Coordinates of N, CA and C in Angstrom, one line a residue:
S1 N 41.7 -15.9 -26.7 CA 40.0 -16.2 -26.8 C 39.9 -17.5 -27.5
T2 N 38.7 -18.6 -27.8 CA 38.3 -19.5 -28.1 C 38.6 -19.8 -30.0
W3 N 39.3 -20.7 -30.8 CA 39.1 -20.2 -32.1 C 37.4 -20.3 -32.6
G4 N 36.9 -19.9 -33.7 CA 36.5 -19.0 -34.3 C 35.2 -18.1 -33.6
S5 N 35.9 -17.6 -32.3 CA 35.1 -15.8 -31.6 C 35.5 -14.8 -32.4
T6 N 35.4 -14.0 -32.0 CA 35.6 -12.9 -32.9 C 36.9 -12.3 -31.7
L7 N 38.0 -11.7 -32.5 CA 39.1 -11.5 -31.6 C 39.2 -10.0 -30.8
E8 N 40.0 -9.9 -30.2 CA 40.7 -8.4 -29.9 C 41.0 -8.0 -31.3
L9 N 41.2 -6.7 -31.4 CA 42.2 -5.8 -32.5 C 43.5 -6.1 -31.9
D10 N 44.2 -6.6 -33.3 CA 45.8 -6.9 -32.6 C 46.4 -6.1 -34.0
R11 N 46.2 -4.8 -34.2 CA 47.2 -3.4 -35.3 C 48.4 -4.2 -36.1
H12 N 49.1 -5.2 -35.7 CA 50.8 -5.7 -36.0 C 50.3 -6.9 -36.6
S13 N 49.1 -7.4 -36.5 CA 48.9 -8.8 -37.3 C 48.5 -8.8 -38.5
P14 N 49.4 -9.3 -39.6 CA 48.9 -9.3 -40.7 C 47.9 -10.0 -41.2
L15 N 47.3 -11.0 -40.5 CA 46.3 -12.2 -40.8 C 44.8 -11.9 -41.1
F16 N 44.6 -10.7 -40.3 CA 43.1 -10.5 -40.7 C 42.9 -9.1 -40.8
L17 N 41.4 -8.8 -41.5 CA 41.0 -7.5 -42.1 C 40.4 -6.8 -41.0
L18 N 40.9 -5.7 -40.9 CA 40.1 -4.7 -39.8 C 38.8 -4.6 -40.4
R19 N 38.0 -4.5 -39.2 CA 36.2 -4.4 -39.8 C 36.5 -2.7 -38.9
P20 N 35.0 -1.9 -39.3 CA 34.6 -0.5 -38.6 C 34.7 -0.5 -37.2
D21 N 33.8 -1.6 -37.0 CA 33.6 -1.7 -35.5 C 35.1 -2.2 -35.2
H22 N 36.5 -2.2 -34.8 CA 37.4 -2.5 -34.5 C 37.8 -3.6 -33.8
T23 N 36.5 -4.5 -34.7 CA 37.5 -6.1 -34.0 C 38.0 -6.8 -35.2
L24 N 38.3 -7.9 -35.0 CA 38.7 -8.7 -36.2 C 37.9 -10.0 -36.7
P25 N 38.0 -10.3 -38.3 CA 36.7 -11.4 -38.5 C 37.4 -12.5 -37.9
M26 N 36.0 -13.2 -38.1 CA 36.3 -14.6 -37.1 C 37.5 -15.6 -38.2
A27 N 38.3 -16.2 -37.8 CA 39.7 -16.7 -38.6 C 39.2 -18.4 -38.3
G28 N 39.9 -19.5 -39.2 CA 40.1 -20.6 -38.8 C 41.7 -20.9 -38.2
P29 N 42.1 -22.1 -38.4 CA 43.3 -22.1 -37.8 C 44.4 -21.4 -39.1
A30 N 45.4 -21.1 -38.2 CA 47.0 -20.2 -39.0 C 46.0 -18.8 -39.8
G31 N 45.3 -18.2 -39.3 CA 44.2 -17.3 -39.8 C 43.7 -17.5 -41.0
T32 N 43.3 -18.5 -41.3 CA 42.5 -18.4 -42.4 C 40.9 -18.1 -42.3
A33 N 40.6 -17.2 -43.3 CA 39.2 -16.4 -43.6 C 38.2 -17.5 -43.2
L34 N 37.1 -17.7 -42.6 CA 36.0 -17.9 -43.0 C 34.9 -18.2 -44.0
P35 N 34.4 -18.9 -44.6 CA 32.9 -18.4 -45.5 C 32.2 -17.2 -44.7
D36 N 32.0 -16.2 -45.5 CA 30.9 -15.3 -45.2 C 29.4 -15.6 -45.4
P37 N 29.0 -15.8 -44.6 CA 27.5 -16.7 -44.5 C 26.4 -15.9 -44.9
E38 N 26.9 -14.6 -45.6 CA 25.7 -13.7 -46.4 C 26.1 -13.6 -47.9
F39 N 27.0 -14.5 -48.3 CA 27.1 -14.4 -49.7 C 26.7 -15.4 -50.0
K40 N 26.3 -15.6 -51.0 CA 25.4 -17.1 -51.6 C 25.8 -16.9 -53.5
I41 N 26.7 -18.2 -53.7 CA 27.0 -18.4 -55.1 C 26.0 -17.7 -55.9
S42 N 24.9 -18.7 -55.8 CA 23.8 -18.3 -56.3 C 23.9 -16.4 -57.0
S43 N 24.2 -15.7 -56.4 CA 24.1 -14.2 -56.8 C 24.8 -13.9 -57.6
L44 N 26.0 -14.7 -58.2 CA 26.5 -14.5 -59.6 C 25.8 -15.0 -60.7
L45 N 24.7 -15.7 -60.4 CA 24.0 -17.0 -62.1 C 24.0 -15.8 -62.9
L46 N 23.3 -14.5 -62.8 CA 23.0 -13.9 -63.9 C 24.2 -13.1 -64.1
S47 N 25.3 -12.5 -63.2 CA 25.8 -11.8 -63.6 C 27.6 -12.2 -64.2
V48 N 27.7 -13.6 -63.6 CA 28.8 -14.4 -64.1 C 28.7 -15.7 -65.0
Y49 N 27.7 -16.4 -64.2 CA 27.6 -18.0 -64.6 C 27.0 -18.1 -65.9
I50 N 25.5 -17.6 -65.8 CA 25.0 -17.6 -67.8 C 25.6 -17.1 -68.8
P51 N 26.5 -15.5 -68.5 CA 27.3 -15.1 -69.5 C 28.1 -16.1 -70.0
T52 N 28.6 -16.6 -69.3 CA 29.7 -17.3 -69.5 C 29.9 -18.6 -69.7
L53 N 28.7 -19.3 -69.6 CA 28.0 -20.6 -70.3 C 27.7 -19.8 -72.2
C54 N 27.1 -18.7 -72.2 CA 26.6 -18.4 -73.4 C 27.9 -18.2 -74.2
Y55 N 29.1 -17.8 -73.8 CA 30.2 -17.3 -74.3 C 30.8 -18.3 -74.5
S56 N 31.1 -19.6 -73.7 CA 31.7 -20.6 -74.0 C 30.6 -21.6 -75.0
V57 N 29.8 -21.6 -75.4 CA 28.6 -22.2 -76.0 C 29.4 -21.7 -77.5
G58 N 29.2 -20.2 -77.9 CA 29.5 -20.0 -78.7 C 30.7 -20.0 -79.4
Q59 N 32.2 -19.8 -77.9 CA 33.0 -20.3 -78.7 C 33.0 -21.5 -79.1
G60 N 32.8 -22.6 -78.2 CA 32.9 -23.8 -78.8 C 32.0 -24.3 -80.0
A61 N 30.9 -23.5 -80.7 CA 30.2 -23.9 -81.5 C 31.0 -23.3 -83.2
V62 N 31.6 -22.2 -83.1 CA 32.6 -21.3 -84.3 C 34.1 -22.0 -84.2
L63 N 34.4 -22.3 -83.2 CA 35.9 -22.5 -83.6 C 36.3 -23.9 -84.5
P64 N 35.5 -24.7 -84.7 CA 35.6 -25.8 -85.3 C 35.3 -25.4 -86.5
F65 N 34.6 -24.1 -87.0 CA 34.7 -23.7 -88.7 C 35.7 -23.2 -88.8
F66 N 36.6 -22.5 -88.4 CA 37.4 -21.7 -88.5 C 38.3 -22.5 -90.0
P67 N 38.8 -24.2 -89.6 CA 39.9 -24.6 -90.5 C 38.5 -24.9 -91.8
L68 N 37.3 -25.1 -91.5 CA 37.1 -25.5 -92.8 C 36.4 -24.4 -93.5
L69 N 36.3 -22.9 -93.1 CA 36.4 -21.9 -93.6 C 38.0 -21.5 -94.5
A70 N 39.0 -22.2 -94.1 CA 39.9 -22.1 -94.7 C 40.4 -23.3 -95.4
E71 N 40.4 -23.8 -95.0 CA 39.7 -25.1 -96.4 C 39.2 -24.4 -97.9
E72 N 38.0 -23.9 -97.4 CA 36.9 -23.5 -98.5 C 37.5 -22.3 -99.4
M73 N 39.0 -21.6 -98.4 CA 39.9 -20.7 -99.4 C 41.0 -21.3 -99.7
H74 N 41.0 -22.8 -99.9 CA 41.6 -23.4 -100.6 C 43.1 -23.6 -99.7
A75 N 42.8 -23.2 -98.7 CA 44.4 -23.5 -97.8 C 44.6 -25.2 -97.5
S76 N 46.3 -25.4 -97.3 CA 46.3 -26.4 -97.1 C 46.0 -26.8 -95.3
A77 N 46.1 -28.2 -95.3 CA 45.8 -28.4 -94.1 C 46.8 -27.6 -92.8
S78 N 48.0 -27.3 -93.2 CA 49.0 -26.8 -91.9 C 48.9 -25.5 -91.9
V79 N 48.0 -24.4 -93.3 CA 47.7 -23.3 -93.0 C 46.4 -23.4 -92.6
A80 N 45.7 -24.3 -92.5 CA 44.5 -24.2 -91.6 C 44.7 -24.2 -90.0
A81 N 45.4 -25.2 -89.6 CA 45.7 -25.5 -88.5 C 46.4 -24.5 -87.7
L82 N 47.1 -23.6 -88.6 CA 48.3 -22.0 -88.1 C 47.6 -21.3 -87.8
I83 N 46.2 -20.7 -88.8 CA 44.8 -19.9 -88.4 C 44.4 -20.2 -87.4
V84 N 43.9 -21.3 -87.0 CA 43.5 -21.3 -85.5 C 44.4 -21.5 -84.8
A85 N 45.3 -21.6 -84.7 CA 46.6 -21.6 -83.9 C 46.7 -19.5 -83.3
L86 N 46.4 -19.6 -84.4 CA 46.3 -17.6 -84.3 C 45.5 -17.2 -83.1
N87 N 44.4 -17.8 -82.7 CA 43.7 -17.5 -81.3 C 44.7 -17.1 -80.3
N88 N 45.0 -18.4 -79.8 CA 46.1 -18.4 -79.0 C 46.9 -17.8 -78.6
C89 N 47.6 -17.3 -79.7 CA 48.6 -16.4 -80.1 C 47.8 -14.8 -79.9
G90 N 46.8 -14.9 -79.8 CA 46.4 -13.1 -79.6 C 46.1 -13.3 -78.4
I91 N 45.7 -14.3 -77.6 CA 45.4 -14.7 -76.3 C 46.6 -14.3 -75.5
A92 N 47.8 -15.0 -75.9 CA 49.0 -14.7 -75.3 C 49.6 -13.5 -75.0
I93 N 49.5 -13.2 -76.4 CA 50.2 -11.7 -76.6 C 49.3 -10.8 -75.7
F94 N 48.2 -10.7 -75.7 CA 47.0 -9.3 -75.4 C 46.9 -9.9 -73.7
D95 N 47.4 -10.7 -72.9 CA 46.6 -10.6 -72.1 C 47.2 -9.8 -71.0
I96 N 48.8 -9.3 -71.1 CA 49.2 -8.5 -70.4 C 48.3 -6.8 -70.1
P97 N 48.5 -6.8 -71.4 CA 47.8 -5.8 -72.2 C 46.6 -5.3 -71.6
A98 N 45.6 -6.6 -71.5 CA 44.4 -6.5 -71.1 C 44.3 -6.8 -69.8
G99 N 45.2 -6.9 -68.9 CA 45.3 -6.6 -67.2 C 45.6 -5.1 -67.2
V100 N 46.1 -4.5 -67.7 CA 46.5 -3.3 -68.0 C 44.7 -2.4 -68.0
L101 N 43.7 -3.1 -69.1 CA 43.2 -2.4 -69.6 C 42.1 -2.6 -68.5
V102 N 41.8 -3.8 -67.8 CA 41.3 -3.7 -66.7 C 41.6 -2.8 -65.3
A103 N 43.0 -2.6 -64.8 CA 43.3 -1.9 -64.0 C 42.6 -0.2 -64.1
R104 N 43.1 0.1 -65.7 CA 42.5 1.6 -65.9 C 41.1 1.7 -66.2
I105 N 40.0 0.8 -66.4 CA 38.9 1.2 -67.0 C 37.8 0.4 -65.9
G106 N 38.4 -0.5 -65.6 CA 37.5 -1.8 -64.6 C 36.9 -2.8 -65.0
E107 N 36.7 -3.8 -64.5 CA 36.5 -5.0 -64.7 C 34.9 -5.0 -65.7
R108 N 34.1 -4.2 -65.6 CA 32.9 -4.5 -66.1 C 33.2 -3.8 -67.8
T109 N 33.7 -2.4 -67.8 CA 33.4 -2.1 -69.2 C 35.1 -2.6 -69.8
T110 N 35.7 -3.5 -69.2 CA 36.5 -4.1 -69.9 C 36.0 -5.0 -70.6
M111 N 34.8 -6.2 -69.8 CA 34.2 -6.9 -70.5 C 33.2 -6.5 -71.6
L112 N 33.0 -5.3 -71.4 CA 31.8 -4.7 -72.7 C 32.6 -4.5 -73.7
V113 N 33.7 -4.3 -73.5 CA 34.9 -4.1 -74.3 C 35.2 -5.5 -75.3
G114 N 35.4 -6.2 -74.6 CA 35.6 -7.8 -75.0 C 34.2 -7.9 -75.8
S115 N 33.7 -8.2 -75.1 CA 32.1 -8.1 -76.3 C 32.0 -7.5 -77.6
I116 N 32.4 -6.1 -77.6 CA 32.2 -5.5 -78.8 C 33.5 -6.2 -79.7
V117 N 34.4 -6.8 -79.2 CA 35.6 -7.0 -80.2 C 34.9 -8.5 -80.6
L118 N 34.5 -9.0 -79.7 CA 34.1 -10.5 -80.0 C 32.9 -10.3 -81.5
A119 N 32.2 -9.9 -81.1 CA 31.1 -9.1 -81.9 C 31.1 -8.9 -83.1
A120 N 32.7 -7.8 -83.6 CA 33.4 -7.4 -84.5 C 34.2 -8.6 -85.2
V121 N 34.3 -9.7 -84.1 CA 35.1 -10.7 -84.6 C 34.5 -11.5 -86.0
A122 N 32.6 -12.1 -84.9 CA 32.0 -12.5 -85.9 C 31.5 -12.0 -87.0
L123 N 31.3 -10.9 -87.4 CA 31.0 -10.1 -88.3 C 32.4 -10.5 -89.4
G124 N 33.3 -9.8 -88.9 CA 34.4 -9.8 -89.9 C 34.5 -11.6 -90.1
A125 N 34.3 -12.3 -89.8 CA 34.6 -13.6 -90.1 C 34.0 -14.8 -91.4
S126 N 32.3 -13.7 -91.4 CA 31.4 -13.6 -91.9 C 31.7 -13.0 -93.6
L127 N 32.7 -12.1 -93.2 CA 32.9 -11.3 -94.6 C 34.7 -11.5 -95.3
A128 N 34.7 -12.6 -94.2 CA 36.6 -12.6 -94.9 C 36.5 -13.2 -96.3
T129 N 37.1 -12.7 -97.1 CA 37.5 -13.3 -98.5 C 38.6 -14.0 -99.0
N130 N 39.8 -13.8 -98.1 CA 41.0 -14.8 -98.6 C 41.6 -15.2 -97.2
L131 N 42.2 -15.8 -96.7 CA 43.0 -15.9 -95.7 C 43.8 -15.2 -94.9
Y132 N 44.0 -14.0 -95.8 CA 45.0 -13.3 -94.9 C 43.9 -12.3 -94.1
Q133 N 42.7 -12.6 -94.3 CA 41.1 -11.6 -93.3 C 41.5 -12.6 -92.1
L134 N 40.8 -13.7 -92.8 CA 40.7 -14.6 -91.9 C 41.6 -15.2 -90.9
A135 N 43.0 -14.8 -90.9 CA 43.8 -15.0 -90.0 C 43.9 -14.1 -89.0
L136 N 44.0 -12.3 -89.5 CA 43.3 -11.3 -89.0 C 42.3 -11.7 -88.0
V137 N 41.5 -12.2 -88.4 CA 40.2 -12.0 -87.8 C 40.2 -13.1 -86.4
V138 N 40.9 -13.9 -86.6 CA 41.3 -15.4 -85.5 C 42.3 -14.5 -84.3
F139 N 43.3 -13.8 -84.8 CA 43.9 -13.1 -84.1 C 43.4 -12.4 -83.4
V140 N 42.6 -11.4 -84.0 CA 41.7 -10.0 -82.8 C 40.7 -10.9 -81.9
W141 N 40.4 -12.1 -82.6 CA 39.4 -13.1 -81.7 C 40.5 -13.2 -80.6
G142 N 41.8 -13.8 -80.3 CA 42.1 -13.6 -79.2 C 42.6 -13.1 -78.3
F143 N 42.6 -11.1 -79.1 CA 42.3 -10.1 -78.1 C 41.5 -10.0 -77.4
G144 N 40.6 -10.1 -78.1 CA 38.9 -10.2 -77.4 C 38.9 -11.1 -76.5
E145 N 39.0 -12.4 -76.6 CA 39.2 -13.6 -75.7 C 39.8 -13.2 -73.9
A146 N 40.7 -12.7 -74.9 CA 41.8 -12.4 -73.6 C 41.3 -11.1 -72.5
I147 N 40.4 -9.8 -72.9 CA 40.1 -9.4 -72.2 C 38.8 -9.3 -71.5
W148 N 38.2 -10.2 -72.4 CA 37.0 -10.3 -71.9 C 37.1 -11.4 -70.5
Q149 N 37.9 -12.7 -70.9 CA 38.2 -13.4 -69.6 C 38.7 -12.9 -68.5
L150 N 39.7 -11.7 -68.9 CA 40.2 -11.4 -67.4 C 39.6 -10.2 -67.0
G151 N 38.4 -9.5 -67.9 CA 37.6 -8.8 -67.0 C 36.7 -9.5 -66.0
R152 N 36.6 -10.6 -66.7 CA 35.5 -11.5 -65.8 C 36.0 -12.1 -64.8
L153 N 37.2 -12.9 -64.6 CA 38.1 -13.3 -63.4 C 38.0 -11.7 -62.4
A154 N 38.7 -10.8 -63.3 CA 39.0 -10.2 -61.9 C 37.4 -9.3 -61.4
Y155 N 36.2 -9.2 -62.1 CA 35.2 -9.3 -61.3 C 34.7 -10.0 -60.4
V156 N 35.3 -11.3 -61.0 CA 34.5 -12.2 -59.8 C 35.1 -12.3 -58.7
C157 N 36.9 -12.0 -58.7 CA 37.6 -11.7 -57.6 C 37.0 -10.5 -56.8
E158 N 36.5 -9.8 -57.5 CA 36.4 -8.1 -56.9 C 35.0 -8.4 -55.7
V159 N 33.9 -9.1 -56.3 CA 33.0 -9.6 -55.7 C 32.6 -10.5 -54.3
T160 N 33.8 -11.4 -54.5 CA 34.1 -12.8 -53.9 C 34.9 -12.6 -52.7
P161 N 33.7 -13.0 -51.4 CA 34.7 -13.0 -50.3 C 36.5 -14.0 -50.6
P162 N 37.2 -14.3 -50.1 CA 38.4 -14.3 -50.1 C 38.3 -16.1 -50.0
A163 N 37.4 -16.4 -48.9 CA 37.2 -17.8 -48.3 C 36.4 -18.2 -49.5
M164 N 36.3 -17.8 -50.4 CA 34.9 -18.5 -51.3 C 35.7 -18.3 -52.8
R165 N 36.6 -17.7 -53.1 CA 37.1 -17.5 -54.5 C 37.4 -19.2 -55.2
G166 N 38.1 -19.4 -54.7 CA 38.2 -21.0 -54.7 C 37.3 -21.7 -55.1
R167 N 35.6 -21.5 -54.6 CA 35.0 -22.3 -55.2 C 34.3 -21.7 -56.5
V168 N 33.9 -20.5 -56.3 CA 33.5 -19.5 -57.6 C 34.1 -19.9 -58.6
L169 N 35.4 -19.3 -58.8 CA 36.4 -19.9 -59.8 C 36.5 -21.4 -60.1
S170 N 36.4 -22.4 -59.2 CA 36.1 -23.6 -60.0 C 34.8 -23.5 -61.2
L171 N 33.6 -23.0 -60.3 CA 32.2 -23.2 -61.0 C 32.5 -22.4 -62.4
V172 N 33.3 -21.3 -62.5 CA 33.2 -20.7 -63.5 C 33.8 -21.4 -64.5
A173 N 35.5 -21.9 -64.1 CA 36.2 -23.2 -64.8 C 35.1 -24.4 -65.5
G174 N 34.1 -24.9 -64.5 CA 33.2 -25.8 -64.9 C 32.2 -25.3 -65.9
T175 N 32.3 -24.1 -66.0 CA 31.4 -23.6 -66.7 C 31.5 -23.3 -68.1
V176 N 33.1 -22.8 -68.3 CA 33.2 -23.2 -69.3 C 33.3 -24.2 -70.4
R177 N 34.1 -25.4 -69.6 CA 34.1 -26.6 -70.0 C 32.8 -26.9 -70.9
L178 N 31.8 -27.2 -69.8 CA 30.5 -27.2 -70.2 C 30.1 -26.2 -71.6
G179 N 29.9 -25.1 -71.5 CA 29.7 -24.5 -72.9 C 30.5 -25.0 -73.9
V180 N 31.7 -24.9 -73.7 CA 32.5 -25.4 -74.8 C 32.0 -27.3 -75.2
F181 N 31.9 -27.7 -74.8 CA 31.7 -29.0 -74.6 C 30.2 -29.2 -75.9
I182 N 28.8 -28.2 -75.5 CA 28.0 -28.0 -76.0 C 28.1 -27.6 -77.3
G183 N 29.2 -26.3 -77.3 CA 29.0 -25.8 -78.6 C 29.3 -26.5 -79.8
P184 N 29.9 -27.1 -80.1 CA 29.9 -27.6 -81.2 C 28.7 -28.5 -81.7
F185 N 28.0 -29.0 -80.7 CA 26.5 -29.5 -81.1 C 25.6 -28.6 -81.7
V186 N 25.6 -27.4 -81.0 CA 25.3 -26.0 -81.4 C 25.5 -25.9 -82.7
G187 N 26.9 -26.0 -82.9 CA 27.2 -25.4 -84.1 C 27.5 -25.8 -85.4
S188 N 27.1 -27.4 -84.9 CA 26.9 -28.4 -86.4 C 24.9 -28.2 -87.3
L189 N 24.6 -28.2 -85.5 CA 22.9 -28.0 -85.9 C 22.5 -26.9 -86.6
A190 N 23.5 -25.7 -86.4 CA 23.3 -24.3 -87.2 C 24.0 -24.2 -88.7
S191 N 25.1 -25.1 -88.6 CA 25.7 -25.4 -90.0 C 24.8 -26.2 -91.2
A192 N 23.8 -26.9 -90.3 CA 23.3 -27.8 -91.2 C 21.7 -27.2 -91.9
H193 N 21.6 -26.1 -90.9 CA 20.6 -25.0 -91.5 C 21.0 -24.2 -92.5
F194 N 22.4 -23.3 -91.8 CA 22.6 -22.3 -92.5 C 23.6 -22.2 -93.2
G195 N 24.7 -23.3 -93.4 CA 26.0 -23.5 -93.9 C 26.8 -22.5 -93.1
L196 N 27.9 -22.7 -93.3 CA 29.1 -22.5 -92.8 C 29.1 -20.7 -92.7
A197 N 28.6 -19.9 -93.6 CA 29.2 -18.0 -93.5 C 27.5 -18.1 -92.8

């Protein structure tokens, strides 16, 4: 067969996925799959990109205020920095459990659980009255962030054809960076009108 045509079934080939009609999908050099013409990246706008942008804007908006809240509670600069670092500690510790959670309850349910945890974190941060409570809130935020992000990435990989995953995931990463860039501006405007709490 010529390159790019539908190939006869080779049951021993590890390079292709079997289709229901007993043919093999078109492939490029070295068995690389070609993009699925029926898949549109724009189909993920409402399910992936807009939620990711909203989450990232919120993340970028609140992150600068945790050290300010810590300072209001009479924390030193080093303690305030440590409290902010607990977010990444939570992410690192809960990444593997989050992966197990995705495998057990599915991607969408995991993202829903993550959203509930993050909402509880926002409420907890507004109610925290001492440094220990604030530190716990930031740590749990890392847990919520880990399960939400892994759920989102697992969902993207599930619904995206293999040949398009790199492009789709790159756009997800770019959306996160855009949201984190916009977030501090939104947060500064909100704090000017409503204060830190």
